[in-house]
Amino acid sequence: MDTRPSIVLGIESSCDETAVALVSTDRTILAERIASQEAEHAPYGGVVPEIAARAHAERLAPMIEAVLADADMTLDDVDAIAATAGPGLIGGVMVGLVSAKALAMASETPLLAINHLEGHALSPRLADAGLAFPYLLLLVSGGHCQILKVEGVGRYRRLATTIDDALGEAFDKTAKLLGLGYPGGPAVERLALEGNPSAVPLPRPMKGSKEPHFSFAGLKSAVLRAVESGEHTPADIAASFQQAAIECLTDRLEHAVSFVGSTPTLVVAGGVAANQQIRGALEQFAAEHEMRFSAPPLALCTDNAAMIAWAGCERLPLGDTAPLDFKARPRWPLDSEAERVRGAGVKA
Ligand code: KG4
Ligand code: ZN
């Protein structure tokens, strides 16, 4: 029997990062490259879909070539091609998916059409070999804020989502209001270090609610009022915003645990999981609930291709390959049975 690990080439192009990685089923990242489009989108204060799609189209092919060269490999060494097939900005998704189809055809290897959210959801297992199913997952990114029970590959039960903004979006808007630029999460986190988290009275939307969901629109408006009042320093506003966000997260997790019972592990993933204060608060929450805590390294939290290749590694042994006419999906919920909630975003 061939016990050699399989090697998957992963492509990510659903938002403003063009990324390519080679990952093996034994959890090794053989090579990876990522190019951010921050500079292209910065003048507009957010991601412009048409500009994103064009940038992916220009960068992807040379990047695939470079990643193979970095690993000293050719397409002959690759066992499958995985690409984000949604959800996300459809032009960019199509660039990545069509490239993956061409590579799969040329190399006569299977195509794996990956849900970007599944990439985030399984990313902790790439870094943490001991992370077994089931686990409770807080998925917090620029387009999503969800609590999921991850029961296995392809088996996701959504317990909560946001009824308006995602948490990453709230960080980005707060950064914009404070004049910190885009993307805002890391900038707000840095400034918050210098501020007093209890200086500005801000709401904790949904705290204590019987509903399971999140809401951040009211918090964002309160930040706007605090900025306009001129009574607070930007650092105090950043720190108080972050503190309010943390209390919303732990309150909603408390609600989820009280409904599904605790799982052996609490996991956080997605771009906002890069935030050290949030990681610390979640680690404490896990300890209080006698759960293990697992969070991927920072580079695996924000959008990257290693997580897409890894989701491919998880799916390949299940024979879960995609046909060459697989359609890119602008919307693609992880839990298709979950009730659609007003305002939940389509961006990943
Ligand atoms: O997962 P991701 O890279 O892209 C999406 O799929 O959305 O997440 C990007 C989001 C942005 O909103 C960004 O501001 C936020 O993650 N983010 C952070 C931090 N780093 C990135 N938010 C808070 N603190 C951070 N350190
Ligand atoms: Zn993402």
XYZ file of C-alpha atoms and ligand atoms in Angstrom:
375
model
C 0.000 0.000 0.000
C 1.224 3.498 -0.914
C 1.547 5.418 2.337
C 3.255 8.454 0.832
C 1.442 11.628 1.915
C -0.572 13.330 -0.838
C 0.336 16.833 -1.977
C -2.386 19.405 -2.704
C -1.902 22.726 -4.479
C -4.308 25.327 -3.055
C -5.486 28.611 -4.564
C -7.243 31.449 -2.711
C -8.693 34.470 -4.552
C -12.062 35.216 -2.941
C -11.269 38.670 -1.596
C -8.162 40.854 -1.704
C -5.382 38.320 -1.164
C -4.003 36.285 -4.053
C -2.490 33.188 -2.484
C -1.048 29.837 -3.540
C 0.262 27.015 -1.336
C 1.481 23.445 -1.517
C 0.452 21.393 1.514
C 0.817 17.683 2.176
C -1.590 15.442 4.043
C 1.050 14.990 6.765
C 0.436 18.662 7.732
C 3.518 20.156 6.090
C 3.300 23.478 4.270
C 5.847 22.801 1.507
C 5.683 26.310 0.026
C 3.329 29.262 0.049
C 3.100 32.760 -1.344
C 0.616 35.502 -0.689
C 0.197 38.887 -2.340
C -2.017 41.444 -0.687
C -3.869 44.000 -2.790
C -3.977 46.469 0.084
C -2.226 49.195 -1.933
C -4.677 48.893 -4.866
C -7.767 49.167 -2.654
C -6.487 51.633 -0.042
C -7.530 54.775 -1.980
C -11.155 53.511 -1.932
C -11.244 52.560 1.769
C -12.426 49.037 0.961
C -12.132 46.239 -1.584
C -13.277 47.106 -5.140
C -14.432 43.830 -6.760
C -13.391 44.677 -10.335
C -9.906 45.784 -9.278
C -9.567 42.638 -7.147
C -10.501 40.304 -10.016
C -8.036 41.970 -12.388
C -5.220 41.799 -9.851
C -5.867 38.078 -9.209
C -5.853 37.451 -12.968
C -2.463 39.153 -13.358
C -0.761 37.574 -10.371
C -2.042 34.058 -10.060
C -0.219 32.174 -12.854
C 3.278 33.511 -12.047
C 2.601 32.847 -8.378
C 1.686 29.202 -9.034
C 4.916 28.835 -11.013
C 6.910 30.435 -8.177
C 5.364 28.247 -5.451
C 6.164 25.067 -7.411
C 9.716 26.341 -7.890
C 10.022 27.199 -4.165
C 9.179 23.584 -3.322
C 11.416 22.316 -6.116
C 8.431 20.538 -7.640
C 6.456 20.337 -10.860
C 2.774 19.655 -11.459
C 3.728 15.953 -11.722
C 4.383 15.943 -7.962
C 0.924 17.300 -7.149
C -1.916 14.882 -6.317
C -4.856 17.321 -6.465
C -5.709 20.971 -7.130
C -7.894 22.799 -4.600
C -9.373 26.260 -5.092
C -11.794 28.458 -3.226
C -15.066 28.144 -5.176
C -17.027 30.574 -2.961
C -18.342 32.402 -1.067
C -16.700 35.678 -1.964
C -16.342 38.311 -4.656
C -17.384 36.322 -7.679
C -14.902 37.761 -10.216
C -11.941 36.808 -8.052
C -13.378 33.403 -7.185
C -13.808 32.661 -10.900
C -10.176 33.558 -11.643
C -8.960 31.066 -9.023
C -11.446 28.333 -9.842
C -10.892 28.475 -13.613
C -7.114 28.395 -13.092
C -7.527 25.334 -10.856
C -9.681 23.596 -13.478
C -7.010 24.189 -16.142
C -4.275 22.855 -13.842
C -6.346 19.812 -12.895
C -6.908 19.053 -16.580
C -3.269 19.587 -17.499
C -1.960 17.452 -14.638
C -4.749 14.858 -14.841
C -5.384 15.215 -11.120
C -8.663 15.741 -9.262
C -10.177 19.182 -8.720
C -11.322 20.059 -5.193
C -13.826 22.936 -4.975
C -13.389 24.374 -1.493
C -15.779 26.518 0.497
C -13.649 29.413 1.792
C -15.402 29.175 5.160
C -14.506 25.498 5.359
C -10.907 26.560 4.766
C -11.118 28.783 7.856
C -13.073 26.137 9.808
C -10.526 23.357 9.236
C -7.390 25.551 9.338
C -6.821 24.882 13.069
C -6.375 21.166 12.268
C -3.456 21.948 9.955
C -1.494 23.440 12.837
C -2.868 21.264 15.661
C -2.584 17.538 14.906
C -4.355 16.710 18.175
C -7.493 18.667 17.309
C -10.222 16.048 16.913
C -13.903 16.448 15.984
C -16.245 17.638 17.336
C -15.206 21.168 18.297
C -16.958 24.445 18.949
C -15.746 27.018 16.422
C -15.922 30.779 16.602
C -15.410 31.898 12.991
C -14.694 35.620 12.959
C -13.604 37.322 9.751
C -14.266 40.392 7.631
C -17.499 38.947 6.266
C -18.637 36.468 8.909
C -19.217 36.077 12.595
C -20.518 32.620 13.404
C -20.477 29.953 16.059
C -20.443 26.475 14.556
C -20.304 22.973 15.917
C -17.798 21.226 13.640
C -18.745 17.555 13.730
C -16.496 16.372 10.885
C -15.303 17.340 7.408
C -18.380 18.738 5.652
C -20.480 18.452 8.819
C -21.109 21.911 10.252
C -23.972 22.994 12.494
C -24.380 26.730 12.642
C -25.433 27.822 16.113
C -25.208 31.590 15.673
C -24.462 34.232 13.078
C -24.579 38.014 12.875
C -27.827 39.777 12.093
C -25.964 42.788 10.655
C -22.203 43.428 10.526
C -19.388 40.916 10.867
C -16.878 41.601 13.632
C -13.984 42.225 11.214
C -16.174 44.770 9.451
C -16.826 46.500 12.795
C -13.061 46.614 13.445
C -12.519 48.053 9.938
C -15.241 50.698 10.400
C -13.920 51.668 13.819
C -10.458 52.056 12.282
C -11.882 54.267 9.534
C -13.697 56.467 12.086
C -10.446 56.802 14.035
C -8.520 57.626 10.856
C -6.396 54.479 11.074
C -6.793 53.268 7.478
C -7.602 49.845 6.001
C -7.485 46.981 6.964
C -8.386 48.201 10.396
C -8.213 45.191 12.704
C -4.478 45.194 13.414
C -4.413 49.027 13.696
C -7.267 49.099 16.238
C -5.576 46.326 18.214
C -2.283 48.273 18.337
C -3.930 51.537 19.389
C -6.075 49.760 21.998
C -2.907 48.772 23.860
C -2.477 52.435 24.825
C -6.094 53.003 25.894
C -8.383 52.330 28.846
C -10.941 49.608 27.965
C -13.514 50.974 30.403
C -13.141 54.686 29.555
C -15.926 54.916 26.958
C -19.400 53.543 27.733
C -20.307 51.427 24.698
C -23.182 48.934 24.271
C -22.792 45.137 24.169
C -25.477 44.323 21.562
C -27.375 41.042 22.133
C -25.686 40.481 25.502
C -27.977 38.276 27.564
C -30.415 37.817 24.659
C -32.344 34.548 24.352
C -31.608 34.696 20.617
C -28.289 33.015 19.794
C -27.028 35.609 17.326
C -24.530 38.492 17.178
C -25.106 42.123 16.260
C -22.452 44.794 15.841
C -24.259 47.635 14.024
C -25.246 49.373 17.287
C -21.696 49.156 18.575
C -20.432 50.763 15.389
C -22.931 53.657 15.699
C -21.935 54.154 19.337
C -18.277 54.368 18.266
C -19.283 57.039 15.735
C -21.041 59.048 18.472
C -18.041 58.690 20.789
C -15.711 59.968 18.063
C -18.021 62.871 17.226
C -18.404 63.872 20.886
C -14.709 64.760 20.986
C -14.664 63.703 24.659
C -12.411 60.677 24.310
C -8.964 59.863 23.031
C -8.740 57.572 19.999
C -6.825 55.034 22.119
C -9.614 54.916 24.750
C -12.216 54.471 22.013
C -10.203 51.659 20.387
C -9.669 49.890 23.722
C -13.320 50.291 24.787
C -14.562 49.057 21.399
C -12.338 45.988 21.595
C -13.483 45.285 25.149
C -17.160 45.542 24.122
C -16.504 43.182 21.196
C -14.820 40.658 23.493
C -17.757 40.698 25.924
C -20.180 40.137 23.015
C -18.137 37.146 21.858
C -17.895 35.469 25.253
C -21.569 36.125 26.050
C -22.690 34.505 22.783
C -20.334 31.572 23.329
C -21.843 31.141 26.793
C -25.259 30.991 25.137
C -24.069 28.422 22.573
C -22.467 26.213 25.214
C -25.618 26.311 27.309
C -27.573 24.991 24.317
C -25.288 22.368 22.789
C -23.238 21.555 25.866
C -19.502 22.030 25.831
C -17.246 20.220 23.373
C -13.737 19.025 24.271
C -12.197 21.990 22.435
C -12.989 25.633 21.712
C -11.465 26.828 18.450
C -11.185 30.292 16.932
C -10.440 30.946 13.257
C -10.699 33.720 10.638
C -8.941 37.073 10.329
C -10.155 38.500 13.654
C -8.653 35.448 15.395
C -5.296 37.173 14.837
C -6.241 39.578 17.678
C -4.223 38.760 20.796
C -6.718 40.249 23.284
C -9.527 38.205 21.749
C -7.405 35.061 21.781
C -6.584 35.675 25.439
C -10.236 36.143 26.391
C -11.256 32.993 24.535
C -8.471 31.001 26.142
C -9.782 32.096 29.527
C -13.360 31.237 28.526
C -12.195 27.757 27.482
C -10.341 27.224 30.767
C -13.427 28.281 32.762
C -15.501 25.752 30.826
C -12.895 22.976 31.048
C -12.384 23.022 27.307
C -9.065 22.854 25.491
C -8.337 25.957 23.410
C -6.915 25.876 19.897
C -6.111 28.819 17.649
C -4.074 28.661 14.450
C -0.888 30.710 14.077
C -1.553 34.268 12.891
C -0.597 33.591 9.264
C -3.304 30.913 9.080
C -5.987 33.224 10.553
C -6.196 35.856 7.816
C -6.933 34.718 4.264
C -4.299 32.345 2.912
C -3.987 29.410 0.524
C -2.515 26.893 2.977
C -5.943 26.583 4.609
C -7.533 25.942 1.188
C -4.923 23.314 0.316
C -5.416 21.789 3.772
C -9.213 21.607 3.331
C -8.339 19.809 0.076
C -6.117 17.406 2.040
C -9.069 16.684 4.353
C -11.468 16.137 1.425
C -9.214 14.171 -0.940
C -9.291 10.888 1.052
C -13.100 11.144 1.127
C -13.136 11.118 -2.687
C -14.969 14.401 -2.570
C -13.737 15.788 -5.900
C -15.511 18.330 -8.115
C -16.520 18.115 -11.797
C -14.857 20.496 -14.270
C -18.119 22.414 -14.688
C -18.377 23.224 -10.968
C -19.879 26.703 -10.659
C -18.388 29.491 -8.541
C -20.778 30.350 -5.703
C -21.096 33.933 -4.421
C -23.138 32.579 -1.467
C -22.340 29.234 0.071
C -23.373 28.680 3.684
C -21.449 26.012 5.595
C -24.642 24.714 7.131
C -27.243 24.550 4.369
C -29.972 23.700 6.884
C -29.415 26.811 8.992
C -32.185 29.349 8.829
C -31.241 32.407 6.748
C -30.770 35.364 9.035
C -31.409 38.944 7.954
C -28.251 40.862 7.193
C -25.792 37.953 7.323
C -23.007 38.817 4.867
C -21.924 37.021 1.693
C -18.273 38.048 1.881
C -15.960 35.550 3.469
O -10.368 36.095 7.219
P -9.978 37.407 6.643
O -8.534 37.628 6.252
O -10.801 37.776 5.383
C -12.122 37.431 5.267
O -12.364 36.264 4.877
O -12.936 38.318 5.611
O -10.427 38.521 7.705
C -10.150 39.870 7.487
C -10.693 40.658 8.665
C -10.599 42.165 8.457
O -11.843 42.731 8.791
C -9.513 42.576 9.439
O -9.669 43.897 9.926
C -9.684 41.555 10.536
O -9.940 40.345 9.846
N -8.464 41.433 11.341
C -8.404 41.753 12.660
C -7.046 41.584 13.037
N -6.341 41.158 11.948
C -7.227 41.077 10.918
N -9.345 42.170 13.508
C -8.960 42.418 14.783
N -7.688 42.300 15.212
C -6.704 41.895 14.399
N -5.454 41.771 14.830
Zn -11.566 34.634 4.970
